[in-house]
Structure formats: C-alpha cells, structure tokens
Coordinates of C-alpha atoms and ligand atoms in Angstrom, one line a residue:
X10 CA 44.0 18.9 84.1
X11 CA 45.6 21.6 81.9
X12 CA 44.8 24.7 82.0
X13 CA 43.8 24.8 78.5
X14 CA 41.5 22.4 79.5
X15 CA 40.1 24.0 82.2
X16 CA 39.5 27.0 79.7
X17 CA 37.9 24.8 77.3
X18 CA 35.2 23.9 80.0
X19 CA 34.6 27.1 81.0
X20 CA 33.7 28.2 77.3
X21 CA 31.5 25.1 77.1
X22 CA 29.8 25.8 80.2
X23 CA 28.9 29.3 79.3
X24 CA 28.0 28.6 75.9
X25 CA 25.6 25.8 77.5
X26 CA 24.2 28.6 80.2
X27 CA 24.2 31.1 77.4
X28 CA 21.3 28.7 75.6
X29 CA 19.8 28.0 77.7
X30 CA 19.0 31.4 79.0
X31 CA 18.2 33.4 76.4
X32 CA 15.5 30.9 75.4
X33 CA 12.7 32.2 77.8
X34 CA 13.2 36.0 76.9
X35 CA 12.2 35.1 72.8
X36 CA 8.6 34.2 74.0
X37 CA 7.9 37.7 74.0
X38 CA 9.8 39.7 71.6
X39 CA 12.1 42.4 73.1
X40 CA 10.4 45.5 71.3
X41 CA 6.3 44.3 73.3
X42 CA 8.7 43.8 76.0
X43 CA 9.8 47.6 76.1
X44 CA 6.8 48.7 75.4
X45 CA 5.4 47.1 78.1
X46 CA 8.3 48.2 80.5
X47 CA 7.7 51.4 78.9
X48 CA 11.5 52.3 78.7
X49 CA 14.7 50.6 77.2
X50 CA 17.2 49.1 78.9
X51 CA 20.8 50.0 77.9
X52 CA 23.7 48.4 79.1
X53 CA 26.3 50.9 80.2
X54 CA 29.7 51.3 81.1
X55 CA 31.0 52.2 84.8
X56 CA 32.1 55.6 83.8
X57 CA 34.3 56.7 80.5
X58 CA 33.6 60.3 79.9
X59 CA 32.9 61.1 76.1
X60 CA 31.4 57.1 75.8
X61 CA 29.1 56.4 78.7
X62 CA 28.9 58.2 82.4
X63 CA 26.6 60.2 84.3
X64 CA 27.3 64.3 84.4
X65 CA 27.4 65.8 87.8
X66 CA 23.5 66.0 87.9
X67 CA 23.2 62.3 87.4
X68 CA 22.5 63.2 83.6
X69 CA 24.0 59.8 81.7
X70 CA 26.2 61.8 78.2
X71 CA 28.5 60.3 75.7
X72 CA 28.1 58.4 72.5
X73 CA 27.0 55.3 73.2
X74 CA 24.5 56.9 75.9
X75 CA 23.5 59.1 73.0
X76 CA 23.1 56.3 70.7
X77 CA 21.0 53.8 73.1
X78 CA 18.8 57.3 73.7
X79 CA 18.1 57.1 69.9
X80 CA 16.7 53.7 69.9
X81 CA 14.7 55.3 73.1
X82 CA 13.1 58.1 70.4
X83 CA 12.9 55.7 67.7
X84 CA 10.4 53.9 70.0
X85 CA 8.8 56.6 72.7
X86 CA 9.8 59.6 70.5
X87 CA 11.6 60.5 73.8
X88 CA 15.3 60.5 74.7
X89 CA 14.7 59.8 78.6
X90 CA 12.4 56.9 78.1
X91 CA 15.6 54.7 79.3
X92 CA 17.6 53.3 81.9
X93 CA 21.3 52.6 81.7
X94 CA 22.7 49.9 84.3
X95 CA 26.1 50.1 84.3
X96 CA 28.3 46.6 83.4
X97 CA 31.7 45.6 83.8
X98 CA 33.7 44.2 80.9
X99 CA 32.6 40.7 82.2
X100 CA 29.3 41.1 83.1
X101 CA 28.1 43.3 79.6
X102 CA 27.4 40.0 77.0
X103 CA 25.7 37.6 80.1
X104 CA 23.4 40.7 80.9
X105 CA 22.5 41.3 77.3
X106 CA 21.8 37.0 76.9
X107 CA 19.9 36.8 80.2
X108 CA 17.1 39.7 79.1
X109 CA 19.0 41.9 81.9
X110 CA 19.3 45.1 79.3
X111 CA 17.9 45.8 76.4
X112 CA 20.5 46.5 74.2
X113 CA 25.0 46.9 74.5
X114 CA 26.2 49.9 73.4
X115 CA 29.6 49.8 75.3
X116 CA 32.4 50.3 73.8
X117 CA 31.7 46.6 72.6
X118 CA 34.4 45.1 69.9
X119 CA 32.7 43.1 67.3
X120 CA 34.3 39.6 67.1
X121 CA 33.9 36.5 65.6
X122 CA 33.2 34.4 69.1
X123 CA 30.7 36.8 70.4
X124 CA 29.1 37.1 67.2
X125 CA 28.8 33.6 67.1
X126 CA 28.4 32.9 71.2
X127 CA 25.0 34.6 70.8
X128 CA 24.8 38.5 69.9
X129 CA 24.3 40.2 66.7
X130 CA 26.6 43.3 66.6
X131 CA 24.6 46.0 64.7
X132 CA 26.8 48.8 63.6
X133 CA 29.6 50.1 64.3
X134 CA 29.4 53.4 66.3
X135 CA 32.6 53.9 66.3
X136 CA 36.1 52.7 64.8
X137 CA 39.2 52.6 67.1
X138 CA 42.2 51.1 67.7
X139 CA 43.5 49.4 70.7
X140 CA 45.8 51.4 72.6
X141 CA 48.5 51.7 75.5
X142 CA 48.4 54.4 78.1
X143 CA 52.4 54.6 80.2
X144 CA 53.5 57.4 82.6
X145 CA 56.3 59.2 80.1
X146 CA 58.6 59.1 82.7
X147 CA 59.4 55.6 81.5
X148 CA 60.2 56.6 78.3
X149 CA 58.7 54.4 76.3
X150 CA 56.6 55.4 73.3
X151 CA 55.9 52.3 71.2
X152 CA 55.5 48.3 71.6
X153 CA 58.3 47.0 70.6
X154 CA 59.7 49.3 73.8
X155 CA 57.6 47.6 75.9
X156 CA 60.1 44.1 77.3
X157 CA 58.9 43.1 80.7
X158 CA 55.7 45.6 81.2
X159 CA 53.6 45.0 83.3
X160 CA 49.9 45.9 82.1
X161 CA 46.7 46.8 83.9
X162 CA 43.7 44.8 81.7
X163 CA 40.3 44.3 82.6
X164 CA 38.8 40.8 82.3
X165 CA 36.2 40.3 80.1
X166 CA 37.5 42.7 77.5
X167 CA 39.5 41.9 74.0
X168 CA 42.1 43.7 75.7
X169 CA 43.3 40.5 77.6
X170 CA 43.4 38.9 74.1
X171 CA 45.8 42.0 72.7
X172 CA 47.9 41.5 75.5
X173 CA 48.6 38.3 75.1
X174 CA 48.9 39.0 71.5
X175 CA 51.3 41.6 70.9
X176 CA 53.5 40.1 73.6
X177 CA 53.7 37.1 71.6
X178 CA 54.4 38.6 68.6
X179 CA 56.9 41.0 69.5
X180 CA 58.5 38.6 72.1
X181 CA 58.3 41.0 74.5
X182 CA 57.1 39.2 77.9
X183 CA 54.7 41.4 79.0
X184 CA 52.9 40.9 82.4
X185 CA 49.1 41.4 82.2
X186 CA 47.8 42.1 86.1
X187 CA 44.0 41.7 85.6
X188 CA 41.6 43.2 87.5
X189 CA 37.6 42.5 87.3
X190 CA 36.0 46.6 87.2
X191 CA 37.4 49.5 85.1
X192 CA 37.5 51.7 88.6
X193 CA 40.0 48.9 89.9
X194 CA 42.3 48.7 86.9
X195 CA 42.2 52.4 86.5
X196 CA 43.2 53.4 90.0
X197 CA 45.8 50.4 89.8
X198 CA 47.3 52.3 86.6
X199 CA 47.7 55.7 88.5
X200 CA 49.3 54.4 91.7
X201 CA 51.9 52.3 89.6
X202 CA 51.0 48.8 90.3
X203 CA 51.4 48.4 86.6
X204 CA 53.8 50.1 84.1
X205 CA 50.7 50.6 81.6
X206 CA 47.1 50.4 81.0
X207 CA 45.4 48.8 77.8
X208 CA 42.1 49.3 76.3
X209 CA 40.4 51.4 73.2
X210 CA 42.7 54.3 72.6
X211 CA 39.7 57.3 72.7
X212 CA 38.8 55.5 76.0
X213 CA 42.6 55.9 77.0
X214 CA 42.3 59.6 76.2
X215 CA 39.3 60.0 78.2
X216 CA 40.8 58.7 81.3
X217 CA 43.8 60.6 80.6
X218 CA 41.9 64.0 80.6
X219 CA 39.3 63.3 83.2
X220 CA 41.6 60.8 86.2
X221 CA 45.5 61.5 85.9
X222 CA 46.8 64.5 87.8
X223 CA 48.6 65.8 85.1
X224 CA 47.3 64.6 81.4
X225 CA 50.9 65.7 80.2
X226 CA 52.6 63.1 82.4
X227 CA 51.3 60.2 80.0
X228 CA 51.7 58.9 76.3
X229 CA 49.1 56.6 74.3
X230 CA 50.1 54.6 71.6
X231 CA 48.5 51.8 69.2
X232 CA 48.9 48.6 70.8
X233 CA 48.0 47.3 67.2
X234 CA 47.8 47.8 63.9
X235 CA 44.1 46.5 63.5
X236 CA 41.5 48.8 63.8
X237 CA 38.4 47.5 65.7
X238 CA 34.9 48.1 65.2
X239 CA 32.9 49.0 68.7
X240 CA 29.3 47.8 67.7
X241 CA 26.3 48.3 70.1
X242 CA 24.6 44.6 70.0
X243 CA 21.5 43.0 70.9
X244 CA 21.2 39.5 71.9
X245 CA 20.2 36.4 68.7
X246 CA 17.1 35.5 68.0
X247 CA 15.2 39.0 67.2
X248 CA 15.2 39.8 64.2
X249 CA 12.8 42.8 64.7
X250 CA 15.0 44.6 67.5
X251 CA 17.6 43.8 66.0
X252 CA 16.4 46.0 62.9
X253 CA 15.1 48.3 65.2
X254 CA 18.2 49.2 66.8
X255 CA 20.4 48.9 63.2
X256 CA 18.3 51.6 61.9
X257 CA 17.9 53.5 64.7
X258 CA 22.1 54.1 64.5
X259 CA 21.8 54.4 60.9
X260 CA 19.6 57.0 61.6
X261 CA 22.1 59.5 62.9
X262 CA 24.7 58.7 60.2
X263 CA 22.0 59.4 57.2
X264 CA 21.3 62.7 58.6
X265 CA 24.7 63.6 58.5
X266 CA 24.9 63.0 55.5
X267 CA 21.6 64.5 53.8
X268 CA 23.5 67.7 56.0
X269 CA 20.1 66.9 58.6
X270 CA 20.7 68.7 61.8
X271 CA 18.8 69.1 65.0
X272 CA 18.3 72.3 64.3
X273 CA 17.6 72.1 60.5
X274 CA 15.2 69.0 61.2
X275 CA 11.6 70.9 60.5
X276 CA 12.9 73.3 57.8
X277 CA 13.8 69.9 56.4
X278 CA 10.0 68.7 56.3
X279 CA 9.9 70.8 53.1
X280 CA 12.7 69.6 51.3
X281 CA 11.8 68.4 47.3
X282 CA 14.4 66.0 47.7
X283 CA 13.0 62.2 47.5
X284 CA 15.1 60.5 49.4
X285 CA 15.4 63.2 52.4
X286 CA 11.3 63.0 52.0
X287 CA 11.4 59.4 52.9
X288 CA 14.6 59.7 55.8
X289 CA 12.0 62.0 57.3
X290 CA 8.7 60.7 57.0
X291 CA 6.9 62.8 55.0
X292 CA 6.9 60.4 51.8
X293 CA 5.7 57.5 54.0
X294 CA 6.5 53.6 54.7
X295 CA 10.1 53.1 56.2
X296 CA 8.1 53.7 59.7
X297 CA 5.5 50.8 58.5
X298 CA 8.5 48.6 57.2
X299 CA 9.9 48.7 60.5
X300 CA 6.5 48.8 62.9
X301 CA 8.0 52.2 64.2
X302 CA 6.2 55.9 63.9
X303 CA 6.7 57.1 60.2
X304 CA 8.9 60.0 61.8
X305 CA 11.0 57.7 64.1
X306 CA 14.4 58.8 62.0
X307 CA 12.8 62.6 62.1
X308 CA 12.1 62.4 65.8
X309 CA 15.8 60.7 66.6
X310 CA 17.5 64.0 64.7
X311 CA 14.8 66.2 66.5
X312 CA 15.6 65.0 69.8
X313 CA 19.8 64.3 69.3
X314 CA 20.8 65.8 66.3
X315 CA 22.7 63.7 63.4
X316 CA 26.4 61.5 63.9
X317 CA 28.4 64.6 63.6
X318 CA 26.6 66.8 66.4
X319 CA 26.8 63.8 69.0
X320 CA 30.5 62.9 67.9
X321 CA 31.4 66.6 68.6
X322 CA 29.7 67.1 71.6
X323 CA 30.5 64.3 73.5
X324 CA 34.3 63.2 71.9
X325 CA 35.0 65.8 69.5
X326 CA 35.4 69.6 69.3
X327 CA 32.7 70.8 71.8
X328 CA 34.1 68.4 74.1
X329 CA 37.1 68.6 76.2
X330 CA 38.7 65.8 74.6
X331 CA 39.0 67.5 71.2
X332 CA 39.2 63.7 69.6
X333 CA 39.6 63.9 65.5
X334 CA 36.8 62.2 64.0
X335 CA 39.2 60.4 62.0
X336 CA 38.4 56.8 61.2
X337 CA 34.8 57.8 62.3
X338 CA 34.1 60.2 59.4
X339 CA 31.6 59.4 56.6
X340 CA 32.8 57.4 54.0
X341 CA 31.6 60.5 51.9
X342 CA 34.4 62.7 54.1
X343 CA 37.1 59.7 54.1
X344 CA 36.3 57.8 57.3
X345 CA 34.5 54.2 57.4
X346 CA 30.9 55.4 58.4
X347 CA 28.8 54.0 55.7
X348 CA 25.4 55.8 55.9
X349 CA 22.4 52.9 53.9
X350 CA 19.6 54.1 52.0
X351 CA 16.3 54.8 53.7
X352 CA 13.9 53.3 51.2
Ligands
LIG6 N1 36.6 47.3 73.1 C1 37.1 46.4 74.1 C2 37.3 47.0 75.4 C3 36.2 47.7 75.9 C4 36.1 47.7 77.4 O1 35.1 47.2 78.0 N2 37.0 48.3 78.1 C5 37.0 48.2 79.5 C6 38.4 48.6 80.0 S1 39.6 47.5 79.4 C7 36.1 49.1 80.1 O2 35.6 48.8 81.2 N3 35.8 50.3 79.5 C8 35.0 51.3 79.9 C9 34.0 51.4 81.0 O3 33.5 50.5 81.6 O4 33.7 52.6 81.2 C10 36.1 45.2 74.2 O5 35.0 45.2 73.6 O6 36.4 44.3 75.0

C-alpha cells in the first residue's frame, strides 16, 4: 500500500471513532453536565507562558487560561470554578470529541477539516501568524534562506502542514523531525537536533523569553504570509454551549470596547447608555436569551477585566513579553477583533 493510502485510512478511521464517540456525551447537554460537575473543563496546553501554564504557585495564567476562566464566571460567577488538563497538539481535538474537556482554548487554528471533522471553532482569541524560531548564528533571517533545514514540529499541529507547505513552494527541501509533546520538540530545538523550530510566532516569542539561554541568540520570522485565526472550540452538536462559550469571549471584547474595565465595572451600573445597560445586565434579557445570570458579561469584566487588560497582562505590556497587540486590536483601533452587539 502507499502511503497516501495508509493516510487515507487513518483519516477514515478517526473520523469513524470521532462519531461514534461524541454520540453518548449529547444525551446530556454539556452546560447540565458542568453544572453537575460543578466546574469546567478546559483543555490546556503543556506550558507556553503568556497562552496557557501554571505560575510558580501552581496558579494556571495566560490568555487562553483567562479566556476558558470567563466561560467559568459566565456560568459559576467564579474564575476558579475550573480545571485545565493539559493536551498535546495530538491529543487536544480527540479530548474535546470524547467529553474529556469541556472546551479547547489552545492555541487552536481554525481550519476547514477540523471544522468539519467535528468542532465548532468559536472566536478567534487571537490572530497570528505561523512562524520560525533559528539560532542567528546561522544566519538566516527569512524562508526562502532556509534550503536543507531541518525543523523541529510537533505532530498534531497545522505546523506539520506549513512545513510541508512552504518547503514545497519555495523548493527548499526542508527536513521536518517530528516529535509527539511541545517539552520534546522544544528541548530538541535548544540542543540543536534541528536547525529551527515552527509554530505560532507569539508562542515562538514566548519560548524565546522564558527557555533559551540567551533570547538574543535567536531570530523569528513568518513562516507565511497567511495569518491564522487561534479559536477556542467546543465539540458539534451543542448548540447551547456553543453559544455559551461564543459570548462568553465576546464578552471581554465588548467591554473593551464600551471602555468597560475591571475596575470601572460597578461605576458602570449607572451608565444612561442603552446598550452598555444591556452588556451589563441592568436593562435585562441577554442572561435569559442565553439561560445564563443576567450579569454573566458584568460578572466576566468583574472577575477578569475586558480583552485589553488580559492581552496586556499576560502577552502584552505588563507582561515580560511586551507582544504588540497588533493584528489583535479592535477593529475600532485597526486590528481584526470584531466586538457583536449585546441585544
Ligand atoms: N496553532 C497551531 C499550533 C498550535 C500548537 O499546538 N502548537 C504546539 C507546538 S507546534 C504546541 O504544543 N503549543 C503549545 C503548548 O502546548 O504549550 C495549531 O493549531 O495546530
């Protein structure tokens, strides 16, 4: 058999397992399910700093934590009413179609096959490119540099896909060595079993400032020209989670930008302003329309603070990886985050 054949089996195998076992966890729907449990379940990653990893006191930070704790105040009105079971790159969709977790805020890349292989990407959290990280000792500082690399991917990611993709295109022969855990393909990177390491570029900064011995040794650079759009997901066939979660992100972005801070948030009960009436709960029936507490989008702000404080904090200028919010600005500021109307 070829081995596109083989690959073709494997996708129709998993598609097959992927029916069959999401079917039993749609008897009850995920939000009774939770509520029952009595916390969410958020899929995590194994440790990027400023997206998803535990702080020294075993405190999980970053923005996908951050986001997955909104969902947790949108339901508990409590940000620690959650558990976050870290997944590697492979193991993060099958967890999410099995009833494992919850929800998959991990630095997830909204395609067409996942879409379609059974999760519903919610919004985008944030907007990145794909990147390359190389020791600048080799002197290279963009792809078409890049002939005979050898590149340390993780499976499971869309990473393997750029790999293949940019090699292709630029005829460059690039040699993907593929590892199965983000600890493995990291510490492969740093002890130069590969010339370069591929994944989102904010995730390349983080491991640049938090795991190489000297951040100044290293270069990133866009693998791509096509942006990607890193969407926490839940699994089909839920439509009122799925609403759940999609406002529960939207949340944080409409605060932003009805200038709704954590600290602002009860000066803001008094606003005359209709539509920041509503966001908060005072004018009520966005709670009702969603089976949530009136002040869910209220209580999210209260406990996390809008977009912009959790971009800053965990990525951006209060953080030690001073990342631009760039691409991740409102559309109001220039960027592609498109706050929706709470009514
Ligand atoms: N956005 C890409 C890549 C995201 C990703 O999972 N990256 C891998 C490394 S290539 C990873 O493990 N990231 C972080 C982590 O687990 O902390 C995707 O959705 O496939």
């Amino acid at each position: 058999m070829r081995g596109n054949d083989w690959t073709i089996l494997v996708f129709a195998g998993a598609l097959l397992v992927g029916t069959t076992i999401s079917t039993p966890g749609q008897a009850q729907s995920t939000i009774e399910t939770v509520k029952k449990r009595g916390h969410v379940i958020c899929g995590a990653s194994q440790g990027t700093v400023g997206f998803g990893a535990p702080d020294s006191n075993g405190y999980w930070r970053g923005l996908d934590v951050e986001t997955c704790r909104a969902i947790a105040v949108a339901i508990f009105n409590d940000r620690d009413k959650i558990e976050f079971v870290p997944l590697s790159g492979q193991q993060r969709i099958p967890a999410l179609q099995t009833g494992e977790i919850d929800v998959l805020p991990r630095t997830l890349t909204w395609t067409l096959r996942r879409d379609g292989n059974g999760i519903n990407p919610t919004f985008a959290n944030y907007y990145e490119y794909t990147g390359f990280m190389m020791p600048k000792a080799l002197g290279v500082t963009k792809v078409d540099e890049m002939a005979g690399a050898s590149v340390c991917v993780q499976t499971g990611s869309t990473t393997e896909v750029v790999v293949n993709d940019v090699s292709t295109k630029h005829n460059l022969g690039l040699k993907p060595v593929i590892f199965d855990n983000v600890a493995a393909t990291r510490q492969a990177f740093f002890s130069g079993r590969c010339d370069a390491l591929i994944t989102d570029a904010a995730a390349l900064a983080s491991v640049r400032a938090t795991q190489a011995k000297n951040a100044d040794d290293y270069v990133i650079f866009p693998a791509t020209q096509y942006m990607d759009a890193l969407a926490p997901a839940v699994r089909h066939g839920d439509d009122q989670w799925f609403d759940t979660v999609k406002w529960s992100i939207q949340a944080l972005l409409a605060a932003e930008m009805y200038g709704i801070t954590q600290a602002n948030a009860d000066q803001m009960l008094t606003s005359s302003d209709p539509r920041i009436r509503r966001f908060l709960g005072v004018e009520p029936g966005n709670g009702t329309a969603l089976r949530l507490d009136e002040k869910f989008a209220y209580n999210i702000v209260k406990q996390l603070g809008n977009y912009a404080e959790i971009f800053d904090r965990n990525l951006g200028k209060g953080s030690p990886l001073k990342i631009e919010r760039g691409p991740n600005r409102l559309f109001r500021d220039g960027g592609l985050m498109f706050p929706l109307d709470f009514q």
